[in-house]
Every structure is written in C-alpha cells, then in structure tokens.
PDB file of C-alpha atoms in Angstrom:
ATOM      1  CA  UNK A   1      75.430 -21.533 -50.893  1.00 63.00           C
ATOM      2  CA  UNK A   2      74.250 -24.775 -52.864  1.00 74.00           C
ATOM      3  CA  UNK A   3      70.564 -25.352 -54.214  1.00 72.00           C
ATOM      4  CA  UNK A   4      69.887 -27.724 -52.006  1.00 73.00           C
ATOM      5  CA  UNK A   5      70.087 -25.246 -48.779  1.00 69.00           C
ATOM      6  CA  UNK A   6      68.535 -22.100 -50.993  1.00 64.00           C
ATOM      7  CA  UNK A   7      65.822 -24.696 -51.761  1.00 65.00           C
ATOM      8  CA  UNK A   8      65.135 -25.744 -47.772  1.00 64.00           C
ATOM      9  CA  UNK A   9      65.641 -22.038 -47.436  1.00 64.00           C
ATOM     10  CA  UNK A  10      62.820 -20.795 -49.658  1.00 61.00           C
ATOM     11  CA  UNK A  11      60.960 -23.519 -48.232  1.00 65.00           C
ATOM     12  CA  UNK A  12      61.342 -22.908 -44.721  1.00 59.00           C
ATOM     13  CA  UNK A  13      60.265 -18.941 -45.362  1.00 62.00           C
ATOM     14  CA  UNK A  14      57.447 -20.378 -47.304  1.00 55.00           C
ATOM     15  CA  UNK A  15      56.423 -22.663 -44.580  1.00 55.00           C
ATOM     16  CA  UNK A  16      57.103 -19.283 -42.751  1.00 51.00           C
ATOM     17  CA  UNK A  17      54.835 -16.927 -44.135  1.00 45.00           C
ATOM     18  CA  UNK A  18      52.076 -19.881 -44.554  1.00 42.00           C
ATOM     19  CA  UNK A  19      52.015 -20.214 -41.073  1.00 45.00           C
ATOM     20  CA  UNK A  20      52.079 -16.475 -40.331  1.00 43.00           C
ATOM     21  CA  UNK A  21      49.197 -15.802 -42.460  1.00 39.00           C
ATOM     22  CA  UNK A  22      47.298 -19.130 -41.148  1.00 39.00           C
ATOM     23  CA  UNK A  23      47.329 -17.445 -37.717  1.00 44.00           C
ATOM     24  CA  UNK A  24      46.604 -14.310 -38.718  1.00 44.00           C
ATOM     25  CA  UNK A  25      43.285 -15.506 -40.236  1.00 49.00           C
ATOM     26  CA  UNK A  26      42.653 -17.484 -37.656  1.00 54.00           C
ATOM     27  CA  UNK A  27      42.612 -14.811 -35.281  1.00 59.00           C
ATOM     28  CA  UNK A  28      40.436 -12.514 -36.953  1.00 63.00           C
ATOM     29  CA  UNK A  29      37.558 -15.438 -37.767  1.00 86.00           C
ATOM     30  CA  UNK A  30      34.197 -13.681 -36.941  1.00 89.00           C
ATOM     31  CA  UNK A  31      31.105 -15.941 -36.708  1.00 94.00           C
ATOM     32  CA  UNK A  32      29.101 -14.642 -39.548  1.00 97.00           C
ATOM     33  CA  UNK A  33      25.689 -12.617 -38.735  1.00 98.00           C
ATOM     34  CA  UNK A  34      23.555 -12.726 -42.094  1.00 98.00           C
ATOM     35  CA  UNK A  35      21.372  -9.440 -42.768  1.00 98.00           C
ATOM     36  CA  UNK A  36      18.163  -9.261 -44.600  1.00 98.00           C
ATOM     37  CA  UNK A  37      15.448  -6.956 -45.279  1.00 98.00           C
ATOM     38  CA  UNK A  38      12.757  -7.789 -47.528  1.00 98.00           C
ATOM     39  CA  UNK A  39      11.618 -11.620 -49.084  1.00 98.00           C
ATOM     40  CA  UNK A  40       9.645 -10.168 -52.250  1.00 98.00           C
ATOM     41  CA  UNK A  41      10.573 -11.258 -55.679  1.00 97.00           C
ATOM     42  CA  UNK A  42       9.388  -8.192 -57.330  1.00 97.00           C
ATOM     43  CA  UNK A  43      11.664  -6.108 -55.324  1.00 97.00           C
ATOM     44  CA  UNK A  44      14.577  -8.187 -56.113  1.00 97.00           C
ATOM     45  CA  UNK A  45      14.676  -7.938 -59.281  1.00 96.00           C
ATOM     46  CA  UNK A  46      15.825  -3.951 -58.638  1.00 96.00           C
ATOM     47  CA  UNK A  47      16.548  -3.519 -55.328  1.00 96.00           C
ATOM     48  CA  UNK A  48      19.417  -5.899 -53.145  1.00 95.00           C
ATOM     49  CA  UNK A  49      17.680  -5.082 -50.208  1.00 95.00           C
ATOM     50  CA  UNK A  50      15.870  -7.905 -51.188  1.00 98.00           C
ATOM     51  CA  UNK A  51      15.834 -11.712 -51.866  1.00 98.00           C
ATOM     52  CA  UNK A  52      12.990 -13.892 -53.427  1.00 98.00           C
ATOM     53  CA  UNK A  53      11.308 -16.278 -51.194  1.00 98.00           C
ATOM     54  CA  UNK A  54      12.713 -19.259 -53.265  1.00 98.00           C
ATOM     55  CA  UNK A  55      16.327 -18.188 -53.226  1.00 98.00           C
ATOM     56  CA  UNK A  56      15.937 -17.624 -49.578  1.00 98.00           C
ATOM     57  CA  UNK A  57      14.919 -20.912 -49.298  1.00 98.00           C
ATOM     58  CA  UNK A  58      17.587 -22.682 -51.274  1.00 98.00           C
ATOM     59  CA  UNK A  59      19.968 -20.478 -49.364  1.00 98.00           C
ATOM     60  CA  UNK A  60      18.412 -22.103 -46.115  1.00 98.00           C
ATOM     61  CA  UNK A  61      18.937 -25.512 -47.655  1.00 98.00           C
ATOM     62  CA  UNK A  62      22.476 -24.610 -48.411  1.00 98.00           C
ATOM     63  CA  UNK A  63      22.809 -24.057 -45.352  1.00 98.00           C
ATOM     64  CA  UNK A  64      21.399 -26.957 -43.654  1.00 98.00           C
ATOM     65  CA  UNK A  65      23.203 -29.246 -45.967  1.00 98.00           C
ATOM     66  CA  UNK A  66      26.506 -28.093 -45.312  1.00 97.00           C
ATOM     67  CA  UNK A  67      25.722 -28.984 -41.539  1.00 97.00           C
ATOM     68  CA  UNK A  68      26.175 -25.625 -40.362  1.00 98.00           C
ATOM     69  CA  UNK A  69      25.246 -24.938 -36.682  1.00 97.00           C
ATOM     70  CA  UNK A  70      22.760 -21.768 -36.988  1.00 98.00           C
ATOM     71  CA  UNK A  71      22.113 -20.229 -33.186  1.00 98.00           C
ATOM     72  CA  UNK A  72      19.927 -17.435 -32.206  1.00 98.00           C
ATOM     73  CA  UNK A  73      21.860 -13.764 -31.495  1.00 98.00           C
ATOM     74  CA  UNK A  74      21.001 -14.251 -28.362  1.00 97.00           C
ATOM     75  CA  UNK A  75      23.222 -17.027 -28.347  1.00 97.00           C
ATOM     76  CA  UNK A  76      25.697 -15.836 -30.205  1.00 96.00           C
ATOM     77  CA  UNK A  77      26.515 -12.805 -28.587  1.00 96.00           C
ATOM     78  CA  UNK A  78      26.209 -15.075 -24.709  1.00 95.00           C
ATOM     79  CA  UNK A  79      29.264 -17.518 -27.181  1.00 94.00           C
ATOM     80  CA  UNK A  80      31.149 -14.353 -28.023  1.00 91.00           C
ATOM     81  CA  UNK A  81      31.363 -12.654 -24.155  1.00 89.00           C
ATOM     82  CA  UNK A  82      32.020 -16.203 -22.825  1.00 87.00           C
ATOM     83  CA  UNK A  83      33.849 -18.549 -24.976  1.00 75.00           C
ATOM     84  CA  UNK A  84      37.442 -17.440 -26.364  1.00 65.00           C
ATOM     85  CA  UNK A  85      37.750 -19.458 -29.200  1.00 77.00           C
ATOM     86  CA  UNK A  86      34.055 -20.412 -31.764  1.00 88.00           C
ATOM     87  CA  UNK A  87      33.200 -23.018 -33.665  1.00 90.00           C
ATOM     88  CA  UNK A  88      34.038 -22.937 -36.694  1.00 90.00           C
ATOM     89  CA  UNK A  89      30.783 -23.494 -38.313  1.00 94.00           C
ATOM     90  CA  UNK A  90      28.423 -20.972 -36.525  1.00 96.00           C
ATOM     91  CA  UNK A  91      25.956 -18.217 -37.487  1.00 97.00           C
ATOM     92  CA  UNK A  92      23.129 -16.064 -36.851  1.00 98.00           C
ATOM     93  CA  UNK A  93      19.855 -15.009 -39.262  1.00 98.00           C
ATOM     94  CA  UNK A  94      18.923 -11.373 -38.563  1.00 98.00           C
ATOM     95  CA  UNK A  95      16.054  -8.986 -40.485  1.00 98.00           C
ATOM     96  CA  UNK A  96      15.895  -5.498 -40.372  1.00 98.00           C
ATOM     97  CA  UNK A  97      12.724  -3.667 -40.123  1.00 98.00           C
ATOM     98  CA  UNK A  98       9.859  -6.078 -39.674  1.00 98.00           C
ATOM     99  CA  UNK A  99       8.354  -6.201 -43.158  1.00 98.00           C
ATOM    100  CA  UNK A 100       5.420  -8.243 -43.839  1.00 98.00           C
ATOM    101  CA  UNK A 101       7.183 -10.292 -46.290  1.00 98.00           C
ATOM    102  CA  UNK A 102       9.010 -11.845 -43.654  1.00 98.00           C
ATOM    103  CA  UNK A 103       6.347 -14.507 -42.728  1.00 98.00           C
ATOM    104  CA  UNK A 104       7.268 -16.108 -46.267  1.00 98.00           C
ATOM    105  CA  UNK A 105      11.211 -16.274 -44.491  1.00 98.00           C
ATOM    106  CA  UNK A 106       9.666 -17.436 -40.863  1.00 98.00           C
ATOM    107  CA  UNK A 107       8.028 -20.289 -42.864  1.00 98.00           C
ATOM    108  CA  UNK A 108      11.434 -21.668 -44.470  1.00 98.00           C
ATOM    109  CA  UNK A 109      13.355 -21.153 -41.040  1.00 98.00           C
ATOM    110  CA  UNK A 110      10.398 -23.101 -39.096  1.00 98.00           C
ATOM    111  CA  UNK A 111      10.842 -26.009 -41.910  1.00 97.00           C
ATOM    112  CA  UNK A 112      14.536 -26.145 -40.689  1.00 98.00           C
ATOM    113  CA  UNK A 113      14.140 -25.790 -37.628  1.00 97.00           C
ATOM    114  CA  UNK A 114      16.469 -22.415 -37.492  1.00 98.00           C
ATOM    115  CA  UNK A 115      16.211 -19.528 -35.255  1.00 98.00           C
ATOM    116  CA  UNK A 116      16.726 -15.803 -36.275  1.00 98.00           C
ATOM    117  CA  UNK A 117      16.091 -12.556 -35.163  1.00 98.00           C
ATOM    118  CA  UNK A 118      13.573 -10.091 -36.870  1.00 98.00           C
ATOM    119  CA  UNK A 119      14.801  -6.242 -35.922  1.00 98.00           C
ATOM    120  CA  UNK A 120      11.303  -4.121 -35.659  1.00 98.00           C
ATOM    121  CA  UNK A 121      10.313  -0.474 -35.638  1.00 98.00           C
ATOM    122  CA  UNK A 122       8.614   0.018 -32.716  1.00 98.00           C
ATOM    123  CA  UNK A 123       6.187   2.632 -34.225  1.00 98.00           C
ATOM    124  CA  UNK A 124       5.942   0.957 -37.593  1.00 98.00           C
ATOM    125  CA  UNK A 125       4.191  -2.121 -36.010  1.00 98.00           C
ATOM    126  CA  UNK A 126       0.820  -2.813 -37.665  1.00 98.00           C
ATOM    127  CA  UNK A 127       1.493  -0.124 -40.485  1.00 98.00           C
ATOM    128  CA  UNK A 128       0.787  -0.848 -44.223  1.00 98.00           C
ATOM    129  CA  UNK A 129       3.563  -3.595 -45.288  1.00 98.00           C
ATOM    130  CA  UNK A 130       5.128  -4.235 -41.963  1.00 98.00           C
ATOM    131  CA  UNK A 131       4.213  -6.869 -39.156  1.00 98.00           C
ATOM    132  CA  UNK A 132       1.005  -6.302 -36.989  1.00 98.00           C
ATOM    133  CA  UNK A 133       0.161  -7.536 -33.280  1.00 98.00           C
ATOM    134  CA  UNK A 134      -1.334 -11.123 -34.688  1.00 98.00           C
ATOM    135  CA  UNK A 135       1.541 -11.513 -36.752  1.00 98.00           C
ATOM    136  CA  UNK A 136       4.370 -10.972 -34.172  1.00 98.00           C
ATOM    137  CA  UNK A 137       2.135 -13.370 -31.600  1.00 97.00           C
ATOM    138  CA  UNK A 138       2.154 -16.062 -34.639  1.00 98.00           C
ATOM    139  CA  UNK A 139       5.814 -15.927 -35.107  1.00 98.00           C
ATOM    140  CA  UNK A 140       6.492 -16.280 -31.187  1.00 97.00           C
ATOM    141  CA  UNK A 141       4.098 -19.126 -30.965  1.00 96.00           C
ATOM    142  CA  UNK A 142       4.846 -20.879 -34.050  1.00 96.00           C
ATOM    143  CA  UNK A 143       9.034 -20.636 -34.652  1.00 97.00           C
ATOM    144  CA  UNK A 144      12.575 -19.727 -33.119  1.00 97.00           C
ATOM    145  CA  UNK A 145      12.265 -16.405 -34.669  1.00 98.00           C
ATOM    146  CA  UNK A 146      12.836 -13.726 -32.053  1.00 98.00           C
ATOM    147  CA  UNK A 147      12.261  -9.977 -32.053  1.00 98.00           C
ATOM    148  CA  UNK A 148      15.159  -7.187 -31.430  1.00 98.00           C
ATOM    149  CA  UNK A 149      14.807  -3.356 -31.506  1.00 98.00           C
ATOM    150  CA  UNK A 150      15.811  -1.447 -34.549  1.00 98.00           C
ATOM    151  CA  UNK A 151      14.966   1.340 -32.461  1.00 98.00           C
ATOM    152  CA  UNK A 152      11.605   3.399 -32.028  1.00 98.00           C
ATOM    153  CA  UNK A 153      10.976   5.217 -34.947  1.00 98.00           C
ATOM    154  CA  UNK A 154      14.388   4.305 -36.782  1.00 98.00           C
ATOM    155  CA  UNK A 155      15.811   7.264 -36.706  1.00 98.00           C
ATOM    156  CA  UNK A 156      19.798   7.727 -37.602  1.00 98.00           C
ATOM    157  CA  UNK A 157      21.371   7.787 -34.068  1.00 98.00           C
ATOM    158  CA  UNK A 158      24.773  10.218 -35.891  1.00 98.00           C
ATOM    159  CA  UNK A 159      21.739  12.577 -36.071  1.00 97.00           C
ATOM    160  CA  UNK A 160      19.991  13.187 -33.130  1.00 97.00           C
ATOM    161  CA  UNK A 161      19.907  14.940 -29.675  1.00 97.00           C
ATOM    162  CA  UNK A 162      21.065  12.839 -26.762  1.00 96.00           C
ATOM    163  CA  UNK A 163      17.176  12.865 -25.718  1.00 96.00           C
ATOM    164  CA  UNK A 164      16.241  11.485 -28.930  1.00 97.00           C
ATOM    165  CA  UNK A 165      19.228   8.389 -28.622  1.00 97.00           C
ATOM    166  CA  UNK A 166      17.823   7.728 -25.519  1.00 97.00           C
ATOM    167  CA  UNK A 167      14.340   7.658 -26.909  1.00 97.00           C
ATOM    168  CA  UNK A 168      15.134   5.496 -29.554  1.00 98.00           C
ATOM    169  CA  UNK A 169      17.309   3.209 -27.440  1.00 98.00           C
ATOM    170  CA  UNK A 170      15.407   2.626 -24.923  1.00 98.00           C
ATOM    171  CA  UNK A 171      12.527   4.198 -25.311  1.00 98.00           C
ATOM    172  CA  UNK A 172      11.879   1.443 -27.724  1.00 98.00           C
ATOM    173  CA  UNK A 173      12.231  -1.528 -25.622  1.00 98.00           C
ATOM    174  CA  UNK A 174      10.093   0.195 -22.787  1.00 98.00           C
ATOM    175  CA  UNK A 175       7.326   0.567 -25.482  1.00 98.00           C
ATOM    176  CA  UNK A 176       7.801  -2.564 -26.663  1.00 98.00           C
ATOM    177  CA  UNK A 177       7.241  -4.569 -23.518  1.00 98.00           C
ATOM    178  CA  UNK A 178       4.475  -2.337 -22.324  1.00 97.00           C
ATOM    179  CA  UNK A 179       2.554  -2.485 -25.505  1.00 97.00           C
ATOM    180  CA  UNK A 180       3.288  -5.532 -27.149  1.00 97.00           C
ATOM    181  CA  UNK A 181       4.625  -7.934 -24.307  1.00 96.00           C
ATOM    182  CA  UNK A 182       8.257  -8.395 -25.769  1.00 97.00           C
ATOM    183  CA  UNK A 183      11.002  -8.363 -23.867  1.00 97.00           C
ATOM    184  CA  UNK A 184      13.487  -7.113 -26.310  1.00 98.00           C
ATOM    185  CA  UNK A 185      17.483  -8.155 -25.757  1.00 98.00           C
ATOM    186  CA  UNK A 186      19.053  -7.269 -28.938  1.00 98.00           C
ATOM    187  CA  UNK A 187      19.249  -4.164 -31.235  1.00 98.00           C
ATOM    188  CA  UNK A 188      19.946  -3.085 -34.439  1.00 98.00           C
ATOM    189  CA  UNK A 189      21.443   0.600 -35.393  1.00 98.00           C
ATOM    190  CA  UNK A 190      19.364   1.990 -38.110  1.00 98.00           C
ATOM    191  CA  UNK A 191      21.737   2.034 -41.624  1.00 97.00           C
ATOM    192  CA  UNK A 192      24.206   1.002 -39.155  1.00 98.00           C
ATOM    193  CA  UNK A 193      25.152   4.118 -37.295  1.00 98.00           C
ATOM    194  CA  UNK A 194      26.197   4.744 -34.162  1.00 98.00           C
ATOM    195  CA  UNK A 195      28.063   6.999 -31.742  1.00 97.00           C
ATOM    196  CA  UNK A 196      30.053   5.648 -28.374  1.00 96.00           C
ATOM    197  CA  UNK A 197      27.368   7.565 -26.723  1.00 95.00           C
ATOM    198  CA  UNK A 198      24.842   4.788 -28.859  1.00 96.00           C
ATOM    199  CA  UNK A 199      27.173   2.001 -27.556  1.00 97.00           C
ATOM    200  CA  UNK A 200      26.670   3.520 -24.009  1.00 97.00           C
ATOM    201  CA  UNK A 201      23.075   3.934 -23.969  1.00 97.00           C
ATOM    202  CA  UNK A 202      22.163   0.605 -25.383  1.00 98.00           C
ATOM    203  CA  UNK A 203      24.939  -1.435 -22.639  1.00 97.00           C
ATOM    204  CA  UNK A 204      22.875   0.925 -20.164  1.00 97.00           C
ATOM    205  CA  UNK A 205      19.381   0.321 -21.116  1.00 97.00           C
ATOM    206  CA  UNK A 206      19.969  -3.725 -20.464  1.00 97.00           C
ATOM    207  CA  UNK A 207      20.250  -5.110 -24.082  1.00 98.00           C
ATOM    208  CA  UNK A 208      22.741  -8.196 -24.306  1.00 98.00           C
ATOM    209  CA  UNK A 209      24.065  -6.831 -27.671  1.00 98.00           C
ATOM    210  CA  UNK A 210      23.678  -5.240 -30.992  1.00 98.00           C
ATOM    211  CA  UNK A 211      24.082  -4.985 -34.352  1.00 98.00           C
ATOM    212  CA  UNK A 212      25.050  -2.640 -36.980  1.00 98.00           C
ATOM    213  CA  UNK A 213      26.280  -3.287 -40.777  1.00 97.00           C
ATOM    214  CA  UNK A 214      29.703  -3.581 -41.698  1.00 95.00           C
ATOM    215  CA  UNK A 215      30.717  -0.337 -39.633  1.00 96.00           C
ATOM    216  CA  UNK A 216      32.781   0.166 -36.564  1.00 95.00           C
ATOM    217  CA  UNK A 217      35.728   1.952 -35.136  1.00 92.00           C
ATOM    218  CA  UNK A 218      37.850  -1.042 -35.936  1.00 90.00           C
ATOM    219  CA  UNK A 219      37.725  -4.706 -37.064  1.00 87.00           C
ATOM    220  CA  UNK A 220      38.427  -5.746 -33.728  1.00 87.00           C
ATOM    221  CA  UNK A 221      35.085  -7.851 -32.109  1.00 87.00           C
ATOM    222  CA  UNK A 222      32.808  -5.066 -30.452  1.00 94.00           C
ATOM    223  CA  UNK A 223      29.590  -6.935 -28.441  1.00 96.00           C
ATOM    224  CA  UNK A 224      27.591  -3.621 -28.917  1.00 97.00           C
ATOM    225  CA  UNK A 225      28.280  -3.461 -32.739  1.00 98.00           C
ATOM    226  CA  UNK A 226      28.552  -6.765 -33.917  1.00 97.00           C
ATOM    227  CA  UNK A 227      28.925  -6.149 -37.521  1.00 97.00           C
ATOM    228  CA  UNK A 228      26.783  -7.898 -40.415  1.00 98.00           C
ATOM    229  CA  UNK A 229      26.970  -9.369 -43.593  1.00 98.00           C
ATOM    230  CA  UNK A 230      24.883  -8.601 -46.136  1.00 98.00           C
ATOM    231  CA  UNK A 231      22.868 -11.193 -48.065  1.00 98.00           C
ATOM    232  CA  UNK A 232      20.926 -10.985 -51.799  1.00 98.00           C
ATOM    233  CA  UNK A 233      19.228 -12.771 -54.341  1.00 97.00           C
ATOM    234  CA  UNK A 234      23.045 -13.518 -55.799  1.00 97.00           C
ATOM    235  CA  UNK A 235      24.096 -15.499 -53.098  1.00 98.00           C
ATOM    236  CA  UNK A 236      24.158 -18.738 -53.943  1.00 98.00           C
ATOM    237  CA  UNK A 237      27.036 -21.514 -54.159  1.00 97.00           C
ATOM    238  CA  UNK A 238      30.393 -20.086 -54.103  1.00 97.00           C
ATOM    239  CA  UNK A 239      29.500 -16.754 -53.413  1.00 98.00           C
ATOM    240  CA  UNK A 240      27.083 -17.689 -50.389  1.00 98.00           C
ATOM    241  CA  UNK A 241      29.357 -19.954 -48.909  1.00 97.00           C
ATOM    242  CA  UNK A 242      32.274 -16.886 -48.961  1.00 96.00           C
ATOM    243  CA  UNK A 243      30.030 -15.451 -47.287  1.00 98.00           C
ATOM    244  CA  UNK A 244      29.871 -18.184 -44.792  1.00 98.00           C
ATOM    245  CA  UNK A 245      33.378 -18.781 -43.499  1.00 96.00           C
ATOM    246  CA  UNK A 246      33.734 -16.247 -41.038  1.00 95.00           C
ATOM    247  CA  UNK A 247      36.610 -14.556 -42.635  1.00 93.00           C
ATOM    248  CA  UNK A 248      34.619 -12.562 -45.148  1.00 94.00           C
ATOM    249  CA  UNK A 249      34.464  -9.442 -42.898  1.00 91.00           C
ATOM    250  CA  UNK A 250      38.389  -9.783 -42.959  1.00 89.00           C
ATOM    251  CA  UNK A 251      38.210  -8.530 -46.453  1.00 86.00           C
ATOM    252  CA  UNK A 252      35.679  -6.167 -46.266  1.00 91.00           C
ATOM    253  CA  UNK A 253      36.717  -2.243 -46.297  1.00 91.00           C
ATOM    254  CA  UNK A 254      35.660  -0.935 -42.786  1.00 94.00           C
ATOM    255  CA  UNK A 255      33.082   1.875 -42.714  1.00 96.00           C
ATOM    256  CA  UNK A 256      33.182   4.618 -40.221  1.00 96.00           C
ATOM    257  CA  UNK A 257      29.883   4.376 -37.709  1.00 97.00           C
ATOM    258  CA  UNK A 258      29.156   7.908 -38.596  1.00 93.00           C
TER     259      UNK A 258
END
C-alpha cells in the first residue's frame, strides 16, 4: 500500500472516530441544573456548601454575558418530557434548604432578571437561619424565584418506613399549601437519595419533577431524578463555564441513589 492511501486511510478512521465521539457527546448533552446551599462568605471560606454573595454574583454575570438562556425547573423539566432535542445553551438555578442567606442570591437573580428554584424544609420554615413566612411572601412578590419541596423534615428517604416516604413526599406539599399557600411542583431528595419507591411516591403525589445530586441508577435522563451540578466559591471562568456545557455530568462518576 503507498502513503498516500495509508495517509487517506488514517484520515478517514480519524474523521471516523471524530465523528463517533461527536455523536456520542451529543447524545448524552444534559441541560445543566446548578445546586447551591448557602450565600455566606464566612462559611466559604471552610465549607463548599457555600459561595460568597460576590462570587455568586459575578457567577450570575458570567452567566448573563455569555447569553445563556436560564429557565425556571418548572420549565425545564415541561422542555425535557416534551421536546427531544434542547438548546444548547439552557439551565436551571436551584437551592437546597431555604437558608436565610438566600435573600442576598434572590437579590442578584432579580437584578438579572433570572428565575430559580429555592428547595425548603417544610418544618424548618421560620427557624433560626432559615426563611420565615414574610420572607417566602417577599420572594414570590418581588422575583422569579420559586419554591420546591426538599421534603418535610428532610429526612434521608434510603432510611425510612414507607409511612415516613410518604410523609415526607407528600406530606410536605400538603403542609405546604395548607399552611403557607404554596403550591409546590418540584422536589428535591435530601443528600440526594432515593429509592424507586421515592420515584413512585413523588410521580404519585402530583409533582412535575425532581431533583437529586449527581446520583441515579444510570446516566440515562430520569424526570424524577434529574441530577445536579454542584456549584462553589471556585467556580469562576474556565471552571464555571465546564460546568456550563451540559456535558459535565458525562464525566462525572455516577453515585448509587442509596
């Protein structure tokens, strides 16, 4: 064989395996859903369950300056049951818990005009450090910030009875709407974990969707545990924009849901 046809051989299994890997990405993209906790300095600095209120809001203007097209969950996960292929440049803002310290966050998202969801504890609602009655009625009247469930008394679903699941499922979006007037459609699994009896209860109890962390019983898309990507007070340039493709889960080591 001459160089000339080992050369447009090489080159056509180049082209080859290019190709094959182009499609392979493209078929696992994955609209990234951004997870935070806490916007508190302090706790930065030792914790990465938490991101100062200034990075948070240079990450925003990252962001918004790279024209991406940030939707509420609610929107997302209506996109993901409806539409087979995304856009390209999609994600959603979701907080887990309902800390205080997320007004500081609400504040930056109203600037830009960006919707997210906070997760709340039910029972933790007005407690020391976490979002009160006043606070919650703010946020609805004064952003696109929604609420979601992360369950009633965020318990670890692996762990419980069947009775509790249920309780914390939907239990929690029962007490929600008859105490506080929300009408909760999303949820988020406490440290992630779940069961397929979890997956059941919360497709029975009405909720659109839900979220866990970067667990699952495989990579493939799963509307009921729509997994998340962790953000912290590193993310910034290159490493937030990874972060921001949609492939990043691709990469990511799957953890069992329990």
């Amino acid at each position: 064989m001459s160089w000339t046809r080992k050369l447009i051989l090489v080159s056509l299994i180049l082209v080859a395996v290019f190709l094959g890997f182009y499609l392979y990405i493209e078929e696992h993209y994955y609209p990234p859903i951004l997870m935070y906790h806490q916007i508190d300095k302090d706790i930065a600095r030792i914790n990465t369950i938490a991101v100062s209120a200034d990075v948070f809001a240079r990450q925003m203007e990252f962001i918004k300056r790279h024209n991406y097209r940030v939707v509420s969950l609610e929107e997302l996960c209506r996109m993901i049951k409806e539409r087979d292929r995304l856009p390209r440049n999609l994600l959603a803002i979701t907080f887990d818990d309902g800390y205080k310290n997320n007004l500081a966050a609400v504040r930056v998202l109203k600037k830009h005009n960006f919707p997210a969801t906070i997760f709340i504890v039910i029972s933790w609602i007005g407690k020391p450090g976490y979002l009160n009655r006043e606070d919650l009625d703010w946020i609805a009247r004064n952003s696109s910030v929604t609420f979601g469930s992360h369950t009633l008394n965020h318990s670890y679903l692996p762990e419980v009875s069947a009775e509790e699941v249920w309780r914390e499922i939907s239990g929690s979006k029962q007490k929600a709407k008859q105490e506080y007037g929300l009408d909760l459609s999303t949820l988020a699994y406490p440290v992630g974990g779940f069961t397929p009896e979890s997956l059941t209860q919360v497709k029975e109890s009405g909720y659109l969707c839900a979220c866990t962390t970067n667990r699952g019983f495989s990579k493939e898309p799963n509307i009921y545990a729509l997994r998340r990507i962790k953000i912290t007070n590193r993310d910034l340039g290159i490493r937030l924009w990874g972060k921001l493709t949609g492939f990043y889960n691709l990469f990511r080591k799957l953890k069992p849901p329990y």
